[in-house]
Amino acid sequence: MTVEISVDLANIHLSVPIIAASGTYGYGDEYQPLLGHQAWGAIITKAVSLKPLIGNPPPRIWETPCGLLNSIGLQNIGIERFIKEKCPIYKSLNIPVIVNFFGFSIEEYGEMAKLLDSIEVIKAVEVNISCPNKKETGMIFGHDPKLTFQVTAAVKENTNLPVIVKLTPNVTDIKNIAIAAKDGGADILSLVNTVSGMAIDIESGLPRLGGITGGLSGPAIKPIALKMVWDVAEVVDIPIIGIGGIKEGPDAIEFFMAGASAVQIGTAIFSDPTSPLKIKDYIVEFLKRKKMKSINEIIGITHQKLKEKMERINR
Amino acid sequence: MFEARGKIIKNQRLSDRIFILTIDCEVVAKNANPGQFVMLSPPKITNLTLRRPFSLYNVIDDKQLSILLKVAGKGTQLLSTLTPEIELSLHGPLGNGFPLPNPSKKLLIVAGGVGAAPFYFFAHKLKNNHIKPIFLLGGKTKNEIPFYEDFKKIFDSIFITTEDGTIGKKGMITDYLNDFIEDDILIYASGPIPMLKKIALIAEKNDLDWFLSLESYMACGVGACLSCVVPAKNEQQKYLRCCKDGPIFSGKQIAWERYDC
């Protein structure tokens, strides 16, 4: 019996519902000599901005129990060099390449979307809204429903590519942000970005990270991320990509059941670059064991199961 | 670079905190060059998130590799307990490796503590090329450089210091460095940042070329995640990736004044 694990999100066909998360996989070319890209349904590039950014001073990472704090500071080569140096590499890949990008003003997001729209090898954009609006109040776009709406709309106006909006977990109520992104025209939501965190060197009394605070990823944040996917799946009907601490097959299954149509793997590839392959194999075996024909049969199933259970109890 | 499995052949405890771990891993061993490194995964990664980078201490018969390990935290503690037959995952060889020095130049190698690791593998390559360096090794105390015996066997000319005088001359290796400086001498160095900073000053004053091996906290080891960066002199590219642009750098590439330690 064969099982179908491919999914279609907006216009993106993923032969495997597993995507390399932005930031952990560079521009895609760095990991290629190690494993090729066979493990992935798609890859998402490191975040790109209009101008190059040098990033934060080191140390940029600090390992925590079951987690990783990072403060890379969005270092990137800028859109011009990205188009010139990296996009040609993507022509030879037979998997979709999704570009993660950000801006420091709503206009910059629009401008970036326009520039990326014209590049044939790019199959979708993922909008990073976890950075500050430097032009105005300095507030992080993704912390505010109105700014989230405006950014998404600006991107949507400037591209025909499928638009994924990547949500930050560092908010009071992620449902409001998710709805705002959807209303702004998002085709897909991906969640969550890293959770704000910090570590202190008790000998020196100084922060462990050169950037002072950072973003936590890895298994430590999985329950937080899962709950947010669960919440967002209750309020929007567009596809969700689950991200946050997925390390092994069962982790991915949980995200599908909570309502994700695909997952991203990031930090897990550091401890095991073959983890996406293992997760893929686990998903196939799991579906076979459950006598299911398609991954679609488990997407959001927990919402249904819980509803049925509540009905039984209340009968 | 390869993603591989390796089997522990030997775990030698040299002193309290220093170990040599020998791993059977042909695909990495036979492709490795001195100065390169591997990322080792502590087996049954419990609550650890990252692999650990280690310079290659030696490659034996193109089949086995060894690393010099100093217990410094949870990861190295776990790795130090490995016994023969245990398998672990790793990827490598990674990074650029040492350039082969011009045989016409005099070569001075300066190593501090376990920073000496890549020079043992490098020594074999130098020998094959008939290059005879002067090797300077410094440590806090004898127990911190118990591998000096290995180095004595492979370098004809070796000078040792310890801060407490338990072996060799008393003091830091950099206290004696000026005695070895000659016009046009080439320096290769690896060790703590304060040591490298002192060498940088001496190299600059005497207008000498030098190369060094750096370490940094790393996540991917392949140049993707931009975690392990070090400050670069080149203003265009404010940071260099230790894993991919290094770990071997020319002393002139690094902005030592911005290097925090």
mmCIF file with all atom_site columns, N, CA, C and O in Angstrom, chain B residues 74-110:
data_model
loop_
_atom_site.group_PDB
_atom_site.id
_atom_site.type_symbol
_atom_site.label_atom_id
_atom_site.label_alt_id
_atom_site.label_comp_id
_atom_site.label_asym_id
_atom_site.label_entity_id
_atom_site.label_seq_id
_atom_site.pdbx_PDB_ins_code
_atom_site.Cartn_x
_atom_site.Cartn_y
_atom_site.Cartn_z
_atom_site.occupancy
_atom_site.B_iso_or_equiv
_atom_site.pdbx_formal_charge
_atom_site.auth_seq_id
_atom_site.auth_comp_id
_atom_site.auth_asym_id
_atom_site.auth_atom_id
_atom_site.pdbx_PDB_model_num
ATOM 1   N N  . LYS B 1 74  ? 28.857 20.243 29.319 1.00 0.00 ? 74  LYS B N  1
ATOM 2   C CA . LYS B 1 74  ? 28.080 19.006 29.297 1.00 0.00 ? 74  LYS B CA 1
ATOM 3   C C  . LYS B 1 74  ? 28.398 18.122 28.093 1.00 0.00 ? 74  LYS B C  1
ATOM 4   O O  . LYS B 1 74  ? 28.455 16.900 28.209 1.00 0.00 ? 74  LYS B O  1
ATOM 5   N N  . GLY B 1 75  ? 28.584 18.753 26.938 1.00 0.00 ? 75  GLY B N  1
ATOM 6   C CA . GLY B 1 75  ? 28.827 17.978 25.724 1.00 0.00 ? 75  GLY B CA 1
ATOM 7   C C  . GLY B 1 75  ? 30.151 17.235 25.785 1.00 0.00 ? 75  GLY B C  1
ATOM 8   O O  . GLY B 1 75  ? 30.228 16.030 25.525 1.00 0.00 ? 75  GLY B O  1
ATOM 9   N N  . THR B 1 76  ? 31.200 17.966 26.165 1.00 0.00 ? 76  THR B N  1
ATOM 10  C CA . THR B 1 76  ? 32.518 17.342 26.245 1.00 0.00 ? 76  THR B CA 1
ATOM 11  C C  . THR B 1 76  ? 32.552 16.316 27.383 1.00 0.00 ? 76  THR B C  1
ATOM 12  O O  . THR B 1 76  ? 33.217 15.282 27.282 1.00 0.00 ? 76  THR B O  1
ATOM 13  N N  . GLN B 1 77  ? 31.812 16.588 28.459 1.00 0.00 ? 77  GLN B N  1
ATOM 14  C CA . GLN B 1 77  ? 31.726 15.635 29.571 1.00 0.00 ? 77  GLN B CA 1
ATOM 15  C C  . GLN B 1 77  ? 31.148 14.305 29.062 1.00 0.00 ? 77  GLN B C  1
ATOM 16  O O  . GLN B 1 77  ? 31.701 13.229 29.299 1.00 0.00 ? 77  GLN B O  1
ATOM 17  N N  . LEU B 1 78  ? 30.039 14.405 28.310 1.00 0.00 ? 78  LEU B N  1
ATOM 18  C CA . LEU B 1 78  ? 29.398 13.205 27.761 1.00 0.00 ? 78  LEU B CA 1
ATOM 19  C C  . LEU B 1 78  ? 30.338 12.448 26.822 1.00 0.00 ? 78  LEU B C  1
ATOM 20  O O  . LEU B 1 78  ? 30.479 11.219 26.909 1.00 0.00 ? 78  LEU B O  1
ATOM 21  N N  . LEU B 1 79  ? 30.999 13.206 25.949 1.00 0.00 ? 79  LEU B N  1
ATOM 22  C CA . LEU B 1 79  ? 31.902 12.571 24.978 1.00 0.00 ? 79  LEU B CA 1
ATOM 23  C C  . LEU B 1 79  ? 33.080 11.893 25.680 1.00 0.00 ? 79  LEU B C  1
ATOM 24  O O  . LEU B 1 79  ? 33.577 10.874 25.224 1.00 0.00 ? 79  LEU B O  1
ATOM 25  N N  . SER B 1 80  ? 33.497 12.455 26.803 1.00 0.00 ? 80  SER B N  1
ATOM 26  C CA . SER B 1 80  ? 34.666 11.895 27.503 1.00 0.00 ? 80  SER B CA 1
ATOM 27  C C  . SER B 1 80  ? 34.351 10.538 28.144 1.00 0.00 ? 80  SER B C  1
ATOM 28  O O  . SER B 1 80  ? 35.260 9.809  28.534 1.00 0.00 ? 80  SER B O  1
ATOM 29  N N  . THR B 1 81  ? 33.081 10.204 28.269 1.00 0.00 ? 81  THR B N  1
ATOM 30  C CA . THR B 1 81  ? 32.706 8.940  28.910 1.00 0.00 ? 81  THR B CA 1
ATOM 31  C C  . THR B 1 81  ? 32.518 7.804  27.900 1.00 0.00 ? 81  THR B C  1
ATOM 32  O O  . THR B 1 81  ? 32.198 6.684  28.286 1.00 0.00 ? 81  THR B O  1
ATOM 33  N N  . LEU B 1 82  ? 32.684 8.110  26.604 1.00 0.00 ? 82  LEU B N  1
ATOM 34  C CA . LEU B 1 82  ? 32.432 7.082  25.586 1.00 0.00 ? 82  LEU B CA 1
ATOM 35  C C  . LEU B 1 82  ? 33.447 5.947  25.680 1.00 0.00 ? 82  LEU B C  1
ATOM 36  O O  . LEU B 1 82  ? 34.629 6.168  25.906 1.00 0.00 ? 82  LEU B O  1
ATOM 37  N N  . THR B 1 83  ? 32.963 4.742  25.482 1.00 0.00 ? 83  THR B N  1
ATOM 38  C CA . THR B 1 83  ? 33.834 3.577  25.537 1.00 0.00 ? 83  THR B CA 1
ATOM 39  C C  . THR B 1 83  ? 33.856 2.896  24.175 1.00 0.00 ? 83  THR B C  1
ATOM 40  O O  . THR B 1 83  ? 32.960 3.110  23.355 1.00 0.00 ? 83  THR B O  1
ATOM 41  N N  . PRO B 1 84  ? 34.884 2.072  23.902 1.00 0.00 ? 84  PRO B N  1
ATOM 42  C CA . PRO B 1 84  ? 34.986 1.407  22.606 1.00 0.00 ? 84  PRO B CA 1
ATOM 43  C C  . PRO B 1 84  ? 33.689 0.683  22.214 1.00 0.00 ? 84  PRO B C  1
ATOM 44  O O  . PRO B 1 84  ? 32.949 0.218  23.091 1.00 0.00 ? 84  PRO B O  1
ATOM 45  N N  . GLU B 1 85  ? 33.472 0.651  20.906 1.00 0.00 ? 85  GLU B N  1
ATOM 46  C CA . GLU B 1 85  ? 32.314 0.001  20.283 1.00 0.00 ? 85  GLU B CA 1
ATOM 47  C C  . GLU B 1 85  ? 31.096 0.916  20.199 1.00 0.00 ? 85  GLU B C  1
ATOM 48  O O  . GLU B 1 85  ? 30.185 0.673  19.426 1.00 0.00 ? 85  GLU B O  1
ATOM 49  N N  . ILE B 1 86  ? 31.054 1.972  21.000 1.00 0.00 ? 86  ILE B N  1
ATOM 50  C CA . ILE B 1 86  ? 29.910 2.889  20.909 1.00 0.00 ? 86  ILE B CA 1
ATOM 51  C C  . ILE B 1 86  ? 29.993 3.630  19.569 1.00 0.00 ? 86  ILE B C  1
ATOM 52  O O  . ILE B 1 86  ? 31.065 4.021  19.119 1.00 0.00 ? 86  ILE B O  1
ATOM 53  N N  . GLU B 1 87  ? 28.829 3.788  18.942 1.00 0.00 ? 87  GLU B N  1
ATOM 54  C CA . GLU B 1 87  ? 28.783 4.518  17.669 1.00 0.00 ? 87  GLU B CA 1
ATOM 55  C C  . GLU B 1 87  ? 28.229 5.910  17.872 1.00 0.00 ? 87  GLU B C  1
ATOM 56  O O  . GLU B 1 87  ? 27.358 6.116  18.714 1.00 0.00 ? 87  GLU B O  1
ATOM 57  N N  . LEU B 1 88  ? 28.750 6.839  17.094 1.00 0.00 ? 88  LEU B N  1
ATOM 58  C CA . LEU B 1 88  ? 28.184 8.180  17.140 1.00 0.00 ? 88  LEU B CA 1
ATOM 59  C C  . LEU B 1 88  ? 28.122 8.772  15.735 1.00 0.00 ? 88  LEU B C  1
ATOM 60  O O  . LEU B 1 88  ? 28.773 8.288  14.817 1.00 0.00 ? 88  LEU B O  1
ATOM 61  N N  . SER B 1 89  ? 27.279 9.776  15.593 1.00 0.00 ? 89  SER B N  1
ATOM 62  C CA . SER B 1 89  ? 27.153 10.444 14.297 1.00 0.00 ? 89  SER B CA 1
ATOM 63  C C  . SER B 1 89  ? 28.098 11.627 14.249 1.00 0.00 ? 89  SER B C  1
ATOM 64  O O  . SER B 1 89  ? 28.387 12.233 15.273 1.00 0.00 ? 89  SER B O  1
ATOM 65  N N  . LEU B 1 90  ? 28.547 11.917 13.047 1.00 0.00 ? 90  LEU B N  1
ATOM 66  C CA . LEU B 1 90  ? 29.424 13.071 12.875 1.00 0.00 ? 90  LEU B CA 1
ATOM 67  C C  . LEU B 1 90  ? 29.345 13.553 11.442 1.00 0.00 ? 90  LEU B C  1
ATOM 68  O O  . LEU B 1 90  ? 28.878 12.824 10.566 1.00 0.00 ? 90  LEU B O  1
ATOM 69  N N  . HIS B 1 91  ? 29.762 14.791 11.225 1.00 0.00 ? 91  HIS B N  1
ATOM 70  C CA . HIS B 1 91  ? 29.995 15.209 9.841  1.00 0.00 ? 91  HIS B CA 1
ATOM 71  C C  . HIS B 1 91  ? 31.327 15.925 9.725  1.00 0.00 ? 91  HIS B C  1
ATOM 72  O O  . HIS B 1 91  ? 31.802 16.563 10.646 1.00 0.00 ? 91  HIS B O  1
ATOM 73  N N  . GLY B 1 92  ? 31.912 15.732 8.566  1.00 0.00 ? 92  GLY B N  1
ATOM 74  C CA . GLY B 1 92  ? 33.232 16.288 8.318  1.00 0.00 ? 92  GLY B CA 1
ATOM 75  C C  . GLY B 1 92  ? 33.841 15.630 7.089  1.00 0.00 ? 92  GLY B C  1
ATOM 76  O O  . GLY B 1 92  ? 33.193 14.809 6.466  1.00 0.00 ? 92  GLY B O  1
ATOM 77  N N  . PRO B 1 93  ? 35.071 15.926 6.734  1.00 0.00 ? 93  PRO B N  1
ATOM 78  C CA . PRO B 1 93  ? 35.878 16.983 7.331  1.00 0.00 ? 93  PRO B CA 1
ATOM 79  C C  . PRO B 1 93  ? 35.364 18.364 6.928  1.00 0.00 ? 93  PRO B C  1
ATOM 80  O O  . PRO B 1 93  ? 34.877 18.534 5.811  1.00 0.00 ? 93  PRO B O  1
ATOM 81  N N  . LEU B 1 94  ? 35.484 19.321 7.832  1.00 0.00 ? 94  LEU B N  1
ATOM 82  C CA . LEU B 1 94  ? 34.915 20.645 7.615  1.00 0.00 ? 94  LEU B CA 1
ATOM 83  C C  . LEU B 1 94  ? 35.998 21.719 7.678  1.00 0.00 ? 94  LEU B C  1
ATOM 84  O O  . LEU B 1 94  ? 37.042 21.529 8.305  1.00 0.00 ? 94  LEU B O  1
ATOM 85  N N  . GLY B 1 95  ? 35.707 22.833 7.048  1.00 0.00 ? 95  GLY B N  1
ATOM 86  C CA . GLY B 1 95  ? 36.622 23.968 7.093  1.00 0.00 ? 95  GLY B CA 1
ATOM 87  C C  . GLY B 1 95  ? 37.753 23.848 6.095  1.00 0.00 ? 95  GLY B C  1
ATOM 88  O O  . GLY B 1 95  ? 37.813 22.893 5.312  1.00 0.00 ? 95  GLY B O  1
ATOM 89  N N  . ASN B 1 96  ? 38.655 24.832 6.142  1.00 0.00 ? 96  ASN B N  1
ATOM 90  C CA . ASN B 1 96  ? 39.636 24.961 5.060  1.00 0.00 ? 96  ASN B CA 1
ATOM 91  C C  . ASN B 1 96  ? 40.965 24.221 5.279  1.00 0.00 ? 96  ASN B C  1
ATOM 92  O O  . ASN B 1 96  ? 41.586 23.803 4.338  1.00 0.00 ? 96  ASN B O  1
ATOM 93  N N  . GLY B 1 97  ? 41.423 24.060 6.486  1.00 0.00 ? 97  GLY B N  1
ATOM 94  C CA . GLY B 1 97  ? 42.718 23.411 6.708  1.00 0.00 ? 97  GLY B CA 1
ATOM 95  C C  . GLY B 1 97  ? 43.888 24.373 6.550  1.00 0.00 ? 97  GLY B C  1
ATOM 96  O O  . GLY B 1 97  ? 43.755 25.466 6.001  1.00 0.00 ? 97  GLY B O  1
ATOM 97  N N  . PHE B 1 98  ? 45.054 23.939 7.062  1.00 0.00 ? 98  PHE B N  1
ATOM 98  C CA . PHE B 1 98  ? 46.256 24.782 7.000  1.00 0.00 ? 98  PHE B CA 1
ATOM 99  C C  . PHE B 1 98  ? 46.804 24.846 5.578  1.00 0.00 ? 98  PHE B C  1
ATOM 100 O O  . PHE B 1 98  ? 46.898 23.817 4.905  1.00 0.00 ? 98  PHE B O  1
ATOM 101 N N  . PRO B 1 99  ? 47.213 26.034 5.141  1.00 0.00 ? 99  PRO B N  1
ATOM 102 C CA . PRO B 1 99  ? 47.964 26.078 3.879  1.00 0.00 ? 99  PRO B CA 1
ATOM 103 C C  . PRO B 1 99  ? 49.361 25.484 4.143  1.00 0.00 ? 99  PRO B C  1
ATOM 104 O O  . PRO B 1 99  ? 49.881 25.608 5.255  1.00 0.00 ? 99  PRO B O  1
ATOM 105 N N  . LEU B 1 100 ? 49.913 24.854 3.135  1.00 0.00 ? 100 LEU B N  1
ATOM 106 C CA . LEU B 1 100 ? 51.278 24.308 3.299  1.00 0.00 ? 100 LEU B CA 1
ATOM 107 C C  . LEU B 1 100 ? 52.271 25.471 3.249  1.00 0.00 ? 100 LEU B C  1
ATOM 108 O O  . LEU B 1 100 ? 52.259 26.245 2.305  1.00 0.00 ? 100 LEU B O  1
ATOM 109 N N  . PRO B 1 101 ? 53.095 25.612 4.278  1.00 0.00 ? 101 PRO B N  1
ATOM 110 C CA . PRO B 1 101 ? 54.005 26.760 4.268  1.00 0.00 ? 101 PRO B CA 1
ATOM 111 C C  . PRO B 1 101 ? 55.078 26.623 3.196  1.00 0.00 ? 101 PRO B C  1
ATOM 112 O O  . PRO B 1 101 ? 55.421 25.508 2.799  1.00 0.00 ? 101 PRO B O  1
ATOM 113 N N  . ASN B 1 102 ? 55.567 27.757 2.761  1.00 0.00 ? 102 ASN B N  1
ATOM 114 C CA . ASN B 1 102 ? 56.667 27.791 1.814  1.00 0.00 ? 102 ASN B CA 1
ATOM 115 C C  . ASN B 1 102 ? 57.904 27.156 2.467  1.00 0.00 ? 102 ASN B C  1
ATOM 116 O O  . ASN B 1 102 ? 58.386 27.631 3.487  1.00 0.00 ? 102 ASN B O  1
ATOM 117 N N  . PRO B 1 103 ? 58.435 26.047 1.899  1.00 0.00 ? 103 PRO B N  1
ATOM 118 C CA . PRO B 1 103 ? 59.540 25.322 2.542  1.00 0.00 ? 103 PRO B CA 1
ATOM 119 C C  . PRO B 1 103 ? 60.800 26.164 2.708  1.00 0.00 ? 103 PRO B C  1
ATOM 120 O O  . PRO B 1 103 ? 61.656 25.842 3.532  1.00 0.00 ? 103 PRO B O  1
ATOM 121 N N  . SER B 1 104 ? 60.905 27.245 1.957  1.00 0.00 ? 104 SER B N  1
ATOM 122 C CA . SER B 1 104 ? 62.109 28.073 2.060  1.00 0.00 ? 104 SER B CA 1
ATOM 123 C C  . SER B 1 104 ? 62.058 28.980 3.289  1.00 0.00 ? 104 SER B C  1
ATOM 124 O O  . SER B 1 104 ? 63.060 29.569 3.680  1.00 0.00 ? 104 SER B O  1
ATOM 125 N N  . LYS B 1 105 ? 60.879 29.096 3.891  1.00 0.00 ? 105 LYS B N  1
ATOM 126 C CA . LYS B 1 105 ? 60.755 29.976 5.060  1.00 0.00 ? 105 LYS B CA 1
ATOM 127 C C  . LYS B 1 105 ? 60.928 29.197 6.349  1.00 0.00 ? 105 LYS B C  1
ATOM 128 O O  . LYS B 1 105 ? 60.549 28.035 6.435  1.00 0.00 ? 105 LYS B O  1
ATOM 129 N N  . LYS B 1 106 ? 61.449 29.860 7.371  1.00 0.00 ? 106 LYS B N  1
ATOM 130 C CA . LYS B 1 106 ? 61.524 29.254 8.701  1.00 0.00 ? 106 LYS B CA 1
ATOM 131 C C  . LYS B 1 106 ? 60.130 29.266 9.316  1.00 0.00 ? 106 LYS B C  1
ATOM 132 O O  . LYS B 1 106 ? 59.412 30.259 9.223  1.00 0.00 ? 106 LYS B O  1
ATOM 133 N N  . LEU B 1 107 ? 59.755 28.151 9.945  1.00 0.00 ? 107 LEU B N  1
ATOM 134 C CA . LEU B 1 107 ? 58.399 28.048 10.484 1.00 0.00 ? 107 LEU B CA 1
ATOM 135 C C  . LEU B 1 107 ? 58.425 27.929 12.004 1.00 0.00 ? 107 LEU B C  1
ATOM 136 O O  . LEU B 1 107 ? 59.138 27.097 12.569 1.00 0.00 ? 107 LEU B O  1
ATOM 137 N N  . LEU B 1 108 ? 57.619 28.782 12.638 1.00 0.00 ? 108 LEU B N  1
ATOM 138 C CA . LEU B 1 108 ? 57.475 28.755 14.092 1.00 0.00 ? 108 LEU B CA 1
ATOM 139 C C  . LEU B 1 108 ? 56.019 28.420 14.410 1.00 0.00 ? 108 LEU B C  1
ATOM 140 O O  . LEU B 1 108 ? 55.108 29.091 13.920 1.00 0.00 ? 108 LEU B O  1
ATOM 141 N N  . ILE B 1 109 ? 55.800 27.352 15.177 1.00 0.00 ? 109 ILE B N  1
ATOM 142 C CA . ILE B 1 109 ? 54.435 26.990 15.553 1.00 0.00 ? 109 ILE B CA 1
ATOM 143 C C  . ILE B 1 109 ? 54.241 27.310 17.033 1.00 0.00 ? 109 ILE B C  1
ATOM 144 O O  . ILE B 1 109 ? 55.075 26.924 17.866 1.00 0.00 ? 109 ILE B O  1
ATOM 145 N N  . VAL B 1 110 ? 53.160 28.025 17.340 1.00 0.00 ? 110 VAL B N  1
ATOM 146 C CA . VAL B 1 110 ? 52.881 28.405 18.728 1.00 0.00 ? 110 VAL B CA 1
ATOM 147 C C  . VAL B 1 110 ? 51.525 27.830 19.132 1.00 0.00 ? 110 VAL B C  1
ATOM 148 O O  . VAL B 1 110 ? 50.509 28.120 18.493 1.00 0.00 ? 110 VAL B O  1
#
